[in-house]
Coordinates of C-alpha atoms in Angstrom, one line a residue:
X39 CA 39.2 -4.8 4.7
X40 CA 42.1 -3.8 5.5
X41 CA 43.1 -4.1 8.7
X42 CA 44.3 -0.5 10.9
X43 CA 47.8 -0.7 12.4
X44 CA 47.1 0.5 16.1
X45 CA 49.4 3.3 14.9
X46 CA 46.9 5.1 12.8
X47 CA 45.4 8.2 15.6
X48 CA 43.4 9.7 12.9
X49 CA 41.4 6.6 12.6
X50 CA 40.8 5.9 16.2
X51 CA 40.5 9.7 17.3
X52 CA 37.4 10.9 15.7
X53 CA 35.4 8.4 18.4
X54 CA 36.6 10.3 21.5
X55 CA 36.4 14.0 19.7
X56 CA 34.1 14.5 17.5
X57 CA 30.9 14.0 19.3
X58 CA 29.4 16.6 21.2
X59 CA 26.6 14.2 22.8
X60 CA 24.8 10.6 23.4
X61 CA 22.8 12.0 20.4
X62 CA 25.7 12.5 17.9
X63 CA 27.3 9.1 19.1
X64 CA 24.4 7.0 18.0
X65 CA 22.9 8.8 14.7
X66 CA 27.6 8.7 13.5
X67 CA 27.9 4.9 14.2
X68 CA 24.9 3.3 12.8
X69 CA 24.3 -0.5 13.6
X70 CA 24.7 -0.9 9.9
X71 CA 28.3 0.4 10.7
X72 CA 29.1 -1.8 13.4
X73 CA 27.5 -5.2 12.1
X74 CA 29.5 -4.9 8.6
X75 CA 33.0 -4.3 10.5
X76 CA 31.9 -6.6 13.0
X77 CA 31.5 -9.5 9.9
X78 CA 34.0 -8.4 7.8
X79 CA 37.3 -6.9 9.6
X80 CA 36.8 -8.4 13.4
X81 CA 40.6 -7.4 14.1
X82 CA 39.7 -3.2 13.2
X83 CA 36.3 -4.2 15.9
X84 CA 38.7 -5.5 18.6
X85 CA 41.3 -2.5 18.2
X86 CA 38.9 -0.4 17.8
X87 CA 37.2 -1.5 21.0
X88 CA 40.7 -1.7 22.9
X89 CA 41.9 1.9 21.7
X90 CA 38.6 3.4 23.1
X91 CA 38.8 1.7 26.0
X92 CA 42.8 2.3 26.8
X93 CA 42.0 6.2 25.7
X94 CA 39.4 5.7 28.1
X95 CA 42.2 4.6 30.9
X96 CA 44.4 7.8 30.3
X97 CA 41.3 10.6 30.4
X98 CA 40.6 8.8 33.8
X99 CA 43.6 9.0 35.5
X100 CA 44.1 12.8 33.9
X101 CA 44.8 15.3 37.2
X102 CA 42.9 17.9 35.1
X103 CA 39.9 16.1 34.6
X104 CA 37.2 18.3 36.8
X105 CA 39.4 21.9 35.6
X106 CA 39.3 20.5 31.9
X107 CA 35.8 20.5 29.7
X108 CA 38.0 18.9 26.9
X109 CA 39.2 16.4 28.8
X110 CA 35.4 15.4 30.2
X111 CA 34.2 15.5 26.7
X112 CA 36.5 13.1 25.5
X113 CA 36.0 10.5 28.7
X114 CA 32.4 10.9 28.4
X115 CA 33.1 9.8 24.3
X116 CA 34.8 7.4 25.2
X117 CA 32.0 6.0 27.7
X118 CA 29.2 7.2 24.7
X119 CA 31.1 4.8 22.4
X120 CA 31.5 1.4 24.5
X121 CA 27.6 1.7 25.5
X122 CA 27.0 2.0 21.5
X123 CA 29.3 -1.0 20.7
X124 CA 28.7 -3.5 23.3
X125 CA 25.4 -4.8 22.4
X126 CA 27.1 -6.4 19.2
X127 CA 29.4 -7.9 20.8
X128 CA 26.8 -9.9 22.6
X129 CA 24.7 -10.0 19.3
X130 CA 24.9 -12.9 17.4
X131 CA 25.7 -13.0 13.9
X132 CA 24.3 -15.0 11.0
X133 CA 25.6 -18.2 12.0
X134 CA 24.3 -17.9 15.3
X135 CA 27.9 -17.1 16.7
X136 CA 28.7 -14.4 19.2
X137 CA 32.3 -12.8 19.7
X138 CA 32.3 -12.2 22.9
X139 CA 35.3 -14.4 24.3
X140 CA 36.7 -13.0 21.6
X141 CA 36.3 -9.1 22.4
X142 CA 36.2 -9.2 26.3
X143 CA 37.1 -12.5 28.2
X144 CA 40.2 -13.5 25.9
X145 CA 43.8 -12.7 27.1
X146 CA 45.4 -10.5 24.7
X147 CA 48.8 -7.6 24.5
X148 CA 47.2 -4.5 25.1
X149 CA 48.0 -1.3 22.9
X150 CA 50.8 0.6 22.5
X151 CA 52.3 -1.6 25.7
X152 CA 52.7 -5.4 24.8
X153 CA 51.4 -6.3 28.5
X154 CA 48.8 -9.2 28.3
X155 CA 45.1 -7.9 29.8
X156 CA 41.5 -8.8 29.7
X157 CA 39.0 -5.9 28.2
X158 CA 36.0 -7.5 29.5
X159 CA 37.1 -7.4 33.6
X160 CA 39.1 -3.9 33.1
X161 CA 36.1 -2.6 31.1
X162 CA 34.3 -3.7 34.9
X163 CA 36.2 -2.7 36.8
X164 CA 37.1 0.6 35.1
X165 CA 33.0 1.8 34.6
X166 CA 32.9 1.2 38.8
X167 CA 35.8 3.5 39.2
X168 CA 34.4 5.8 37.3
X169 CA 31.2 5.8 38.6
X170 CA 33.7 7.2 41.6
X171 CA 35.8 9.6 40.3
X172 CA 36.3 13.0 42.1
X173 CA 35.3 16.1 39.6
X174 CA 33.4 13.6 37.3
X175 CA 30.6 11.8 38.9
X176 CA 31.6 12.9 42.4
X177 CA 32.2 16.1 44.3
X178 CA 36.3 17.0 43.7
X179 CA 38.3 15.5 46.3
X180 CA 39.3 18.4 49.1
X181 CA 43.1 19.7 49.7
X182 CA 45.3 17.2 50.6
X183 CA 43.4 14.2 49.2
X184 CA 45.2 13.0 46.2
X185 CA 43.1 10.4 44.7
X186 CA 41.2 9.7 41.7
X187 CA 38.2 7.6 42.8
X188 CA 36.9 8.5 46.3
X189 CA 34.5 5.3 47.6
X190 CA 31.6 7.5 49.2
X191 CA 27.4 7.1 49.3
X192 CA 26.2 9.5 47.1
X193 CA 23.0 9.9 48.2
X194 CA 21.9 10.2 52.1
X195 CA 20.2 7.6 53.1
X196 CA 21.6 3.8 54.3
X197 CA 24.8 4.2 55.0
X198 CA 24.7 7.9 55.0
X199 CA 24.0 10.9 57.0
X200 CA 24.6 13.7 54.9
X201 CA 24.3 13.8 50.6
X202 CA 27.6 15.1 49.0
X203 CA 25.9 18.0 47.0
X204 CA 26.4 16.5 43.7
X205 CA 26.2 19.2 40.7
X206 CA 24.1 18.8 37.8
X207 CA 27.1 17.8 35.4
X208 CA 28.2 14.9 38.5
X209 CA 24.2 14.0 37.8
X210 CA 24.7 13.6 34.0
X211 CA 27.8 12.1 34.2
X212 CA 26.7 9.7 35.9
X213 CA 23.4 8.8 34.3
X214 CA 26.0 7.8 31.4
X215 CA 28.4 5.9 32.8
X216 CA 25.3 3.9 34.5
X217 CA 23.8 3.3 31.2
X218 CA 27.1 2.0 29.9
X219 CA 27.5 -0.2 33.3
X220 CA 23.9 -1.6 32.3
X221 CA 25.1 -2.2 29.2
X222 CA 27.7 -4.5 29.9
X223 CA 25.3 -6.6 32.1
X224 CA 22.8 -7.1 29.3
X225 CA 24.3 -10.0 28.2
X226 CA 21.1 -11.8 29.8
X227 CA 18.8 -9.8 26.5
X228 CA 20.6 -11.7 23.9
X229 CA 20.0 -14.8 26.0
X230 CA 16.8 -17.2 25.3
X231 CA 14.3 -17.7 27.7
X232 CA 15.1 -21.5 29.0
X233 CA 18.3 -21.0 28.9
X234 CA 18.9 -17.5 30.1
X235 CA 19.3 -19.0 34.4
X236 CA 21.7 -21.5 33.1
X237 CA 24.1 -19.2 31.3
X238 CA 26.1 -17.3 32.9
X239 CA 26.6 -13.7 32.7
X240 CA 29.8 -12.6 32.9
X241 CA 30.1 -9.0 33.8
X242 CA 27.6 -9.0 35.8
X243 CA 29.4 -12.0 37.9
X244 CA 32.4 -9.9 37.9
X245 CA 30.3 -6.5 40.1
X246 CA 27.7 -9.0 42.2
X247 CA 30.4 -11.3 43.4
X248 CA 33.5 -8.6 44.0
X249 CA 35.5 -9.2 47.1
X250 CA 36.0 -5.4 47.1
X251 CA 33.7 -5.2 50.2
X252 CA 33.9 -1.1 50.1
X253 CA 33.4 -1.0 46.8
X254 CA 30.1 -3.5 47.1
X255 CA 28.9 -1.5 49.8
X256 CA 29.2 2.1 48.6
X257 CA 27.9 0.9 45.3
X258 CA 24.8 -1.0 46.4
X259 CA 23.9 2.2 48.8
X260 CA 24.4 4.6 46.0
X261 CA 22.8 3.5 43.9
X262 CA 19.8 2.6 47.0
X263 CA 19.5 6.0 48.1
X264 CA 19.9 7.5 44.7
X265 CA 16.6 5.0 43.8
X266 CA 14.3 6.4 46.2
X267 CA 15.6 10.3 46.7
X268 CA 12.6 12.8 46.8
X269 CA 13.0 15.1 43.3
X270 CA 11.3 18.0 45.0
X271 CA 9.4 20.8 42.5
X272 CA 9.2 23.2 44.0
X273 CA 5.8 25.2 43.2
X274 CA 6.5 24.6 39.0
X275 CA 3.5 22.3 37.2
X276 CA 5.5 19.7 35.6
X277 CA 3.8 19.4 32.0
X278 CA 3.8 16.1 30.1
X279 CA 6.2 16.8 27.2
X280 CA 7.8 13.4 25.7
X281 CA 10.7 14.6 24.8
X282 CA 12.0 15.6 27.6
X283 CA 13.5 14.1 30.7
X284 CA 14.1 15.1 34.3
X285 CA 17.9 14.4 34.5
X286 CA 16.6 13.8 38.2
X287 CA 14.2 10.8 37.3
X288 CA 16.7 9.5 34.6
X289 CA 19.2 8.8 36.9
X290 CA 16.9 7.3 39.7
X291 CA 15.4 5.0 37.1
X292 CA 19.0 3.7 35.3
X293 CA 20.3 3.2 39.5
X294 CA 16.9 1.4 40.1
X295 CA 17.3 -1.5 37.1
X296 CA 21.2 -1.3 38.3
X297 CA 20.8 -2.5 41.3
X298 CA 17.5 -5.0 40.8
X299 CA 19.8 -6.9 38.4
X300 CA 22.7 -6.8 41.4
X301 CA 20.4 -8.0 43.6
X302 CA 19.0 -10.6 41.9
X303 CA 21.7 -12.1 39.6
X304 CA 23.0 -15.7 40.4
X305 CA 25.8 -17.7 38.8
X306 CA 24.4 -20.4 37.8
X307 CA 25.7 -23.9 39.4
X308 CA 28.1 -26.7 38.0
X309 CA 27.4 -30.2 39.0
X310 CA 30.3 -29.7 41.5
X311 CA 28.3 -27.1 43.5
X312 CA 30.6 -24.2 43.0
X313 CA 29.7 -21.6 41.0
X314 CA 31.1 -21.7 36.9
X315 CA 32.9 -18.5 37.0
X316 CA 34.2 -17.7 40.4
X317 CA 36.8 -19.5 40.1
X318 CA 38.3 -19.2 37.0
X319 CA 37.6 -15.5 37.0
X320 CA 39.9 -14.8 40.5
X321 CA 42.6 -16.9 38.6
X322 CA 42.5 -15.3 35.5
X323 CA 41.9 -11.8 37.3
X324 CA 45.4 -12.3 39.4
X325 CA 46.8 -13.1 35.5
X326 CA 45.7 -10.5 34.6
X327 CA 46.7 -7.9 37.2
X328 CA 50.3 -9.6 37.1
X329 CA 51.0 -8.8 33.9
X330 CA 49.4 -5.4 33.5
X331 CA 51.1 -2.0 34.4
X332 CA 50.4 0.1 36.9
X333 CA 49.3 2.5 35.1
X334 CA 46.0 0.0 33.4
X335 CA 46.0 -1.4 37.3
X336 CA 41.8 -0.6 38.0
X337 CA 40.7 -1.8 41.5
X338 CA 38.1 -5.2 42.1
X339 CA 38.6 -7.4 39.6
X340 CA 39.3 -10.5 42.0
X341 CA 35.4 -12.3 42.7
X342 CA 34.6 -14.4 46.1
X343 CA 32.0 -16.7 46.2
X344 CA 29.0 -15.4 46.9
X345 CA 26.5 -11.8 45.8
X346 CA 27.7 -9.3 48.5
X347 CA 25.1 -7.4 47.2
X348 CA 22.7 -9.6 48.7
X349 CA 24.9 -10.5 51.7
X350 CA 24.6 -6.8 52.5
X351 CA 21.2 -6.3 51.6
X352 CA 20.3 -9.0 54.6
X353 CA 22.6 -7.7 57.1
X354 CA 20.9 -4.6 57.1
X355 CA 19.0 -3.6 60.4
X356 CA 19.2 -0.5 61.7
X357 CA 15.4 1.0 62.2
X358 CA 15.9 4.3 60.9
X359 CA 17.6 2.9 57.4
X360 CA 14.0 0.9 57.2
X361 CA 12.4 4.0 58.0
X362 CA 13.6 5.6 54.9
X363 CA 13.0 2.4 52.6
X364 CA 9.7 1.9 53.6
X365 CA 8.9 5.9 53.4
X366 CA 10.2 6.2 50.5
X367 CA 9.0 3.5 48.5
X368 CA 5.7 4.4 49.8
X369 CA 6.0 7.8 48.5
X370 CA 6.7 6.9 45.2
X371 CA 3.8 4.6 44.7
X372 CA 1.2 6.9 46.5
X373 CA 2.4 9.8 43.9
X374 CA 2.2 8.1 40.9
X375 CA -1.4 7.1 43.0
X376 CA -2.3 10.6 43.2
X377 CA -1.3 11.0 40.2
X378 CA -3.1 8.6 38.4
X379 CA -6.7 10.4 40.5
X380 CA -5.9 13.8 40.1
X381 CA -7.7 15.7 37.1
X382 CA -4.6 17.1 35.5
X383 CA -2.6 13.7 35.3
X384 CA -3.2 14.1 31.2
X385 CA -1.0 16.6 31.4
X386 CA 1.3 16.2 34.6
X387 CA 2.6 12.9 34.0
X388 CA 5.4 12.6 33.2
X389 CA 7.3 10.2 31.1
X390 CA 9.2 8.5 33.5
X391 CA 6.9 8.7 36.0
X392 CA 4.9 5.5 34.9
X393 CA 7.4 2.6 35.9
X394 CA 7.9 4.4 39.3
X395 CA 5.8 2.5 41.0
X396 CA 6.4 -0.8 39.2
X397 CA 10.1 -0.1 39.8
X398 CA 9.3 0.4 43.5
X399 CA 7.3 -3.0 43.9
X400 CA 9.9 -5.3 42.3
X401 CA 12.3 -2.8 45.2
X402 CA 9.9 -3.7 47.7
X403 CA 10.1 -7.3 46.7
X404 CA 13.9 -7.8 46.9
X405 CA 14.0 -5.8 49.9
X406 CA 11.8 -8.5 51.9
X407 CA 13.1 -11.8 50.2
X408 CA 16.7 -10.7 50.9
X409 CA 15.5 -9.3 55.1
X410 CA 14.0 -10.9 57.3
X411 CA 14.6 -8.4 59.4
X412 CA 12.5 -6.0 57.5
X413 CA 9.8 -7.9 56.6
X414 CA 9.1 -8.3 60.3
X415 CA 9.5 -4.0 60.4
X416 CA 6.7 -4.3 57.3
X417 CA 4.5 -6.3 59.7
X418 CA 4.8 -4.1 62.7
X419 CA 4.9 -0.6 60.8
X420 CA 1.8 1.6 62.1
X421 CA 1.0 2.4 57.6
X422 CA 1.2 -1.7 56.9
X423 CA -2.8 -1.9 55.7
X424 CA -1.8 1.4 54.1
X425 CA 0.7 0.3 52.1
X426 CA -1.4 -3.5 51.8
X427 CA -4.0 -0.8 50.5
X428 CA -2.2 0.9 47.9
X429 CA -0.5 -2.6 46.7
X430 CA -4.8 -3.7 46.2
X431 CA -5.1 -0.3 44.3
X432 CA -2.4 -1.1 41.8
X433 CA -3.5 -4.5 41.2
X434 CA -6.9 -3.4 40.0
X435 CA -5.4 -0.3 38.5
X436 CA -3.7 -2.3 36.4
X437 CA -4.8 -6.1 35.5
X438 CA -6.2 -5.5 32.7
X439 CA -3.2 -4.3 31.0
X440 CA -0.9 -6.4 30.2
X441 CA 2.4 -4.2 30.2
X442 CA 1.5 -4.0 33.6
X443 CA 0.7 -7.7 34.4
X444 CA 5.0 -7.5 35.8
X445 CA 3.7 -5.6 38.6
X446 CA 1.0 -7.1 39.3
X447 CA 2.4 -10.3 39.7
X448 CA 5.0 -8.6 42.1
X449 CA 2.6 -7.7 43.8
X450 CA 0.5 -10.9 44.0
X451 CA 4.2 -12.4 45.4
X452 CA 4.3 -9.0 47.5
X453 CA 1.2 -9.6 49.6
X454 CA 1.5 -13.8 49.7
X455 CA 4.4 -13.5 51.4
X456 CA 3.3 -11.0 53.6
X457 CA 0.1 -12.9 54.7
X458 CA 2.3 -16.4 55.7
X459 CA 3.1 -13.8 59.2
X460 CA -0.1 -14.8 61.6
X461 CA 0.0 -11.2 62.8
X462 CA -0.3 -9.3 59.3
X463 CA -3.1 -11.7 59.1
X464 CA -4.9 -10.8 62.0
X465 CA -4.7 -7.2 60.8
X466 CA -6.5 -7.7 58.2
X467 CA -9.5 -7.9 60.4
X468 CA -9.8 -4.0 61.0
X469 CA -11.7 -2.0 58.9
X470 CA -11.0 -1.3 55.7
X471 CA -10.8 2.5 54.7
X472 CA -12.4 3.3 50.9
X473 CA -11.3 6.9 50.8
X474 CA -8.7 6.6 49.8
X475 CA -10.0 4.5 46.1
X476 CA -11.4 6.2 42.9
X477 CA -15.4 5.9 43.2
X478 CA -14.9 3.0 40.5
X479 CA -13.0 0.7 42.8
X480 CA -15.1 1.7 45.9
X481 CA -17.2 -1.5 47.4
X482 CA -21.1 -0.2 49.2
X483 CA -20.9 -2.2 52.0
X484 CA -20.0 0.3 55.5
X485 CA -18.8 -2.8 57.4
X486 CA -16.2 -3.9 55.0
X487 CA -12.3 -5.0 56.1
X488 CA -9.2 -5.0 54.6
X489 CA -10.0 -9.1 54.5
X490 CA -13.2 -8.4 52.6
X491 CA -11.7 -6.3 49.9
X492 CA -8.5 -8.3 49.8
X493 CA -11.2 -11.0 48.4
X494 CA -13.0 -9.2 46.5
X495 CA -9.9 -7.8 44.4
X496 CA -9.0 -11.2 43.8
X497 CA -12.1 -12.7 43.0
X498 CA -11.9 -9.6 40.0
X499 CA -9.1 -10.4 39.3
X500 CA -10.5 -14.0 38.7
X501 CA -12.9 -12.9 36.7
X502 CA -10.9 -11.2 34.3
X503 CA -9.7 -14.6 33.0
X504 CA -6.7 -12.7 31.4
X505 CA -4.2 -15.8 30.0
X506 CA -1.2 -13.6 31.5
X507 CA -2.7 -13.4 34.9
X508 CA -2.4 -17.7 34.7
X509 CA 0.6 -17.3 37.1
X510 CA -1.1 -14.9 39.5
X511 CA -4.5 -16.5 40.1
X512 CA -2.1 -19.5 42.1
X513 CA -0.3 -16.4 44.3
X514 CA -4.5 -15.1 44.9
X515 CA -6.2 -18.1 46.0
X516 CA -2.5 -19.0 48.9
X517 CA -3.1 -14.9 50.0
X518 CA -6.8 -16.5 50.4
X519 CA -6.1 -19.2 52.0
X520 CA -3.3 -18.1 54.2
X521 CA -5.5 -15.2 56.3
X522 CA -9.1 -17.8 56.3
X523 CA -7.8 -19.3 59.2
X524 CA -7.9 -15.5 60.6
X525 CA -11.1 -14.7 59.4
X526 CA -13.9 -12.6 60.8
X527 CA -17.1 -11.3 60.1
X528 CA -16.7 -11.6 56.5
X529 CA -20.1 -9.8 55.0
X530 CA -22.3 -11.2 52.9
X531 CA -21.1 -10.2 49.8
X532 CA -18.3 -11.6 50.4
X533 CA -19.1 -14.8 51.3
X534 CA -21.1 -15.4 47.7
X535 CA -18.3 -14.3 46.0
X536 CA -15.9 -17.1 47.4
X537 CA -19.3 -19.7 47.0
X538 CA -19.2 -18.5 42.9
X539 CA -15.4 -19.0 42.2
X540 CA -16.3 -22.4 43.9
X541 CA -18.9 -23.2 42.1
X542 CA -16.4 -22.9 39.1
X543 CA -13.5 -24.1 40.1
X544 CA -15.1 -27.2 41.0
X545 CA -16.7 -28.3 38.3
X546 CA -15.6 -31.1 36.8
X547 CA -14.9 -29.9 34.0
X548 CA -12.6 -27.0 34.9
X549 CA -10.8 -29.7 37.6
X550 CA -9.4 -31.4 35.0
X551 CA -8.8 -29.2 31.6
X552 CA -5.6 -27.8 33.0
X553 CA -3.0 -29.4 35.7
X554 CA -2.9 -26.4 38.1
X555 CA -6.8 -26.4 38.5
X556 CA -7.0 -29.0 41.4
X557 CA -4.0 -26.8 42.8
X558 CA -6.7 -24.3 42.9
X559 CA -9.8 -26.0 44.2
X560 CA -6.8 -27.8 47.6
X561 CA -6.5 -23.9 48.0
X562 CA -10.1 -23.1 48.2
X563 CA -11.1 -26.1 49.9
X564 CA -8.6 -25.5 52.8
X565 CA -10.1 -21.7 53.3
X566 CA -13.5 -23.3 53.9
X567 CA -11.8 -26.3 56.4
X568 CA -10.4 -23.4 58.3
X569 CA -13.1 -21.7 58.7
X570 CA -15.4 -24.3 59.3
X571 CA -12.8 -25.5 62.1
X572 CA -11.1 -22.5 63.8
X573 CA -14.0 -19.5 63.0
X574 CA -17.2 -20.2 62.5
X575 CA -19.4 -18.7 65.2
X576 CA -16.9 -15.7 63.8
X577 CA -18.2 -16.1 60.1
X578 CA -21.9 -16.5 60.0
X579 CA -22.6 -14.9 56.2
X580 CA -20.2 -17.2 54.6
X581 CA -21.4 -20.3 56.8
X582 CA -25.0 -19.3 55.7
X583 CA -23.4 -19.4 51.7
X584 CA -22.0 -23.0 52.7
X585 CA -25.4 -24.1 53.3
X586 CA -27.2 -22.7 50.0
X587 CA -24.1 -23.9 47.5
X588 CA -24.5 -27.3 49.2
X589 CA -25.1 -28.4 46.1
X590 CA -21.4 -28.0 44.5
X591 CA -20.0 -30.1 47.8
X592 CA -21.9 -32.3 46.8
X593 CA -21.4 -32.9 43.4
X594 CA -17.4 -32.5 44.0
X595 CA -17.8 -35.6 46.7
X596 CA -19.5 -37.5 43.4
X597 CA -16.8 -36.5 41.7
X598 CA -16.3 -39.0 38.5
X599 CA -13.3 -38.9 35.7
X600 CA -15.0 -40.7 33.2
X601 CA -18.2 -38.8 33.4
X602 CA -15.5 -35.3 33.4
X603 CA -13.6 -36.2 30.5
X604 CA -17.2 -37.1 28.9
X605 CA -18.8 -33.1 29.9
X606 CA -15.0 -31.1 29.2
X607 CA -15.2 -33.1 25.1
X608 CA -18.7 -32.4 24.7
X609 CA -18.3 -28.5 25.5
X610 CA -14.8 -28.8 23.3
X611 CA -17.3 -29.8 20.6
X612 CA -19.6 -27.2 20.9
X613 CA -16.7 -24.7 20.9
X614 CA -15.7 -26.0 17.8
X615 CA -19.5 -25.9 16.0
X616 CA -19.6 -22.2 16.7
X617 CA -16.3 -21.9 15.5
X618 CA -16.9 -23.5 12.5
X619 CA -19.7 -21.8 11.5
X620 CA -19.0 -18.3 12.5
X621 CA -18.0 -15.4 9.7
X622 CA -15.8 -12.6 9.7
X623 CA -18.5 -9.4 9.2
X624 CA -22.3 -11.2 10.2
X625 CA -21.6 -11.6 13.3
X626 CA -19.6 -9.9 14.9
X627 CA -19.6 -8.5 18.5
X628 CA -22.6 -10.5 19.1
X629 CA -20.9 -14.1 18.2
X630 CA -18.2 -13.3 20.5
X631 CA -20.7 -12.5 23.4
X632 CA -22.6 -15.4 22.8
X633 CA -19.8 -18.0 22.3
X634 CA -19.1 -20.9 24.1
X635 CA -15.8 -21.8 26.3
X636 CA -13.9 -24.6 26.0
X637 CA -14.5 -25.1 29.9
X638 CA -16.1 -23.6 32.5
X639 CA -14.9 -20.4 33.0
X640 CA -14.0 -17.9 35.5
X641 CA -14.7 -15.0 33.2
X642 CA -18.5 -16.4 33.2
X643 CA -18.5 -15.2 37.4
X644 CA -19.8 -11.7 37.4
X645 CA -20.1 -9.2 40.8
X646 CA -23.7 -8.6 41.2
X647 CA -25.4 -4.6 40.7
X648 CA -24.5 -4.2 44.2
X649 CA -20.9 -4.5 44.0
X650 CA -20.4 -4.1 40.6
X651 CA -17.3 -1.1 41.2
X652 CA -15.5 -4.0 42.7
X653 CA -14.9 -5.4 39.5
X654 CA -14.5 -2.5 37.7
X655 CA -11.2 -0.6 38.0
X656 CA -10.5 2.1 36.6

């Protein structure tokens, strides 16, 4: 294929002149065309990236950006084209190699000037600047201000007491630019999971480890406040439409996703203990800035040694900011909860709203993980038990859906982390109000405490014996163990379920079937040990249930490894014979129900009739 010269404007300009929407870009620039140019005409592919980015810089610096729709359209098209091309830079070619280093991180002459620059660093920084460009993504600068980039916080909340009053165009442009930012940081998606932690994400490193504190602080607060902003629906009833997405909800979702990846990212360490990219990035950035004309210079290419997003989150301390965070996280969760329980849920559920509780729980976990003061605030908050109840609802509501297993796992981490605080564990002994739950989840017991419902929830999830919930089970048992020294007056039903769980987990074949089953058994033994030592008088029902289940403890005391191996082998042989005699269509569901599991299964635990609702969430 012929190499096109830099001056062939008739070949390059249609990319930013012709499209009128993101859909046009994605329909005109097809994956097959991109891969063909990338694999057979790599020089033209690189020139296309350079030319589009060069045009973006020129348009970004235009003084009439806010007043000229044509300029704005071309700038958006540059953003869209780059967002379309970059995933194919990270994607492996047929031979397994990628062109990421060549396209994004190799120094080469800039088209038209000849000065060396690194496209990746300059593109990341230009994208950040576009999020704060006056008249484009933030309101136009006031009279007397002569700056194209205004680092300011978009919405009121953390770090800001008033909103900028952004227009619909500003919101729409932020969505486009945030989409480009997410695409730039998506390299990890193209790396095998086993290697994702060990391979540095250079674009994400340039942002998260940026030395420009003002930029990082404004971006962090803007994303955080936008993620938690309440969008009033007025008197209208939102009708479910799979093709229409509210721009405000889409911006919220993109802001959350960008915030999460920046807070979570940590550069892989080298043998020397330093970040693998920190030193080289700073050096190459200085060289790039030294050789780049002033027109091309964009701010924020120098990187530091720590993730400033995590640093700034860890330094949050004002009570009004904590109030803002927890109240809006609770609002997102409760809005979805009320929507699920509404009779109009099937027609009013919005396309993006179903993911909001998942994003809200991730945000809550990141805040708790990175800020110890926020954890103390949540524990002391007067709505901490309400939060606890809502989180348990989402666990029960989502555990049967593999698509929600990530949210269930996140909630298990949150509850386990909070249970480490003795004050929080003590508060769980207060009566539990089941009125917030649907009838299917309620337990017929007026004396129920939050600890009772927590144990019943853990029992329900363990009964399900879902393979994708195995990572959750350890957290649930740890949660019960952490609370056990503070348990008081647990119900007879709860006590019976604990002993039923112990009966299965302590069976010899179950103990040796998986390495982690031993840990589960230890956690349960510690629960009984703590109650016997510290709360025996306060828990007569549990003491009575333990006496009735004396044979389980005697069996565990007489545990013999050889007998356990024999029992396990016999169960597996019986299962194998059952599978061999099963034929498709002859046995059907009856054979499935009668099949023998390889080892004693948690799924054999079924709640009694009086507590059927606890094990049958909506």
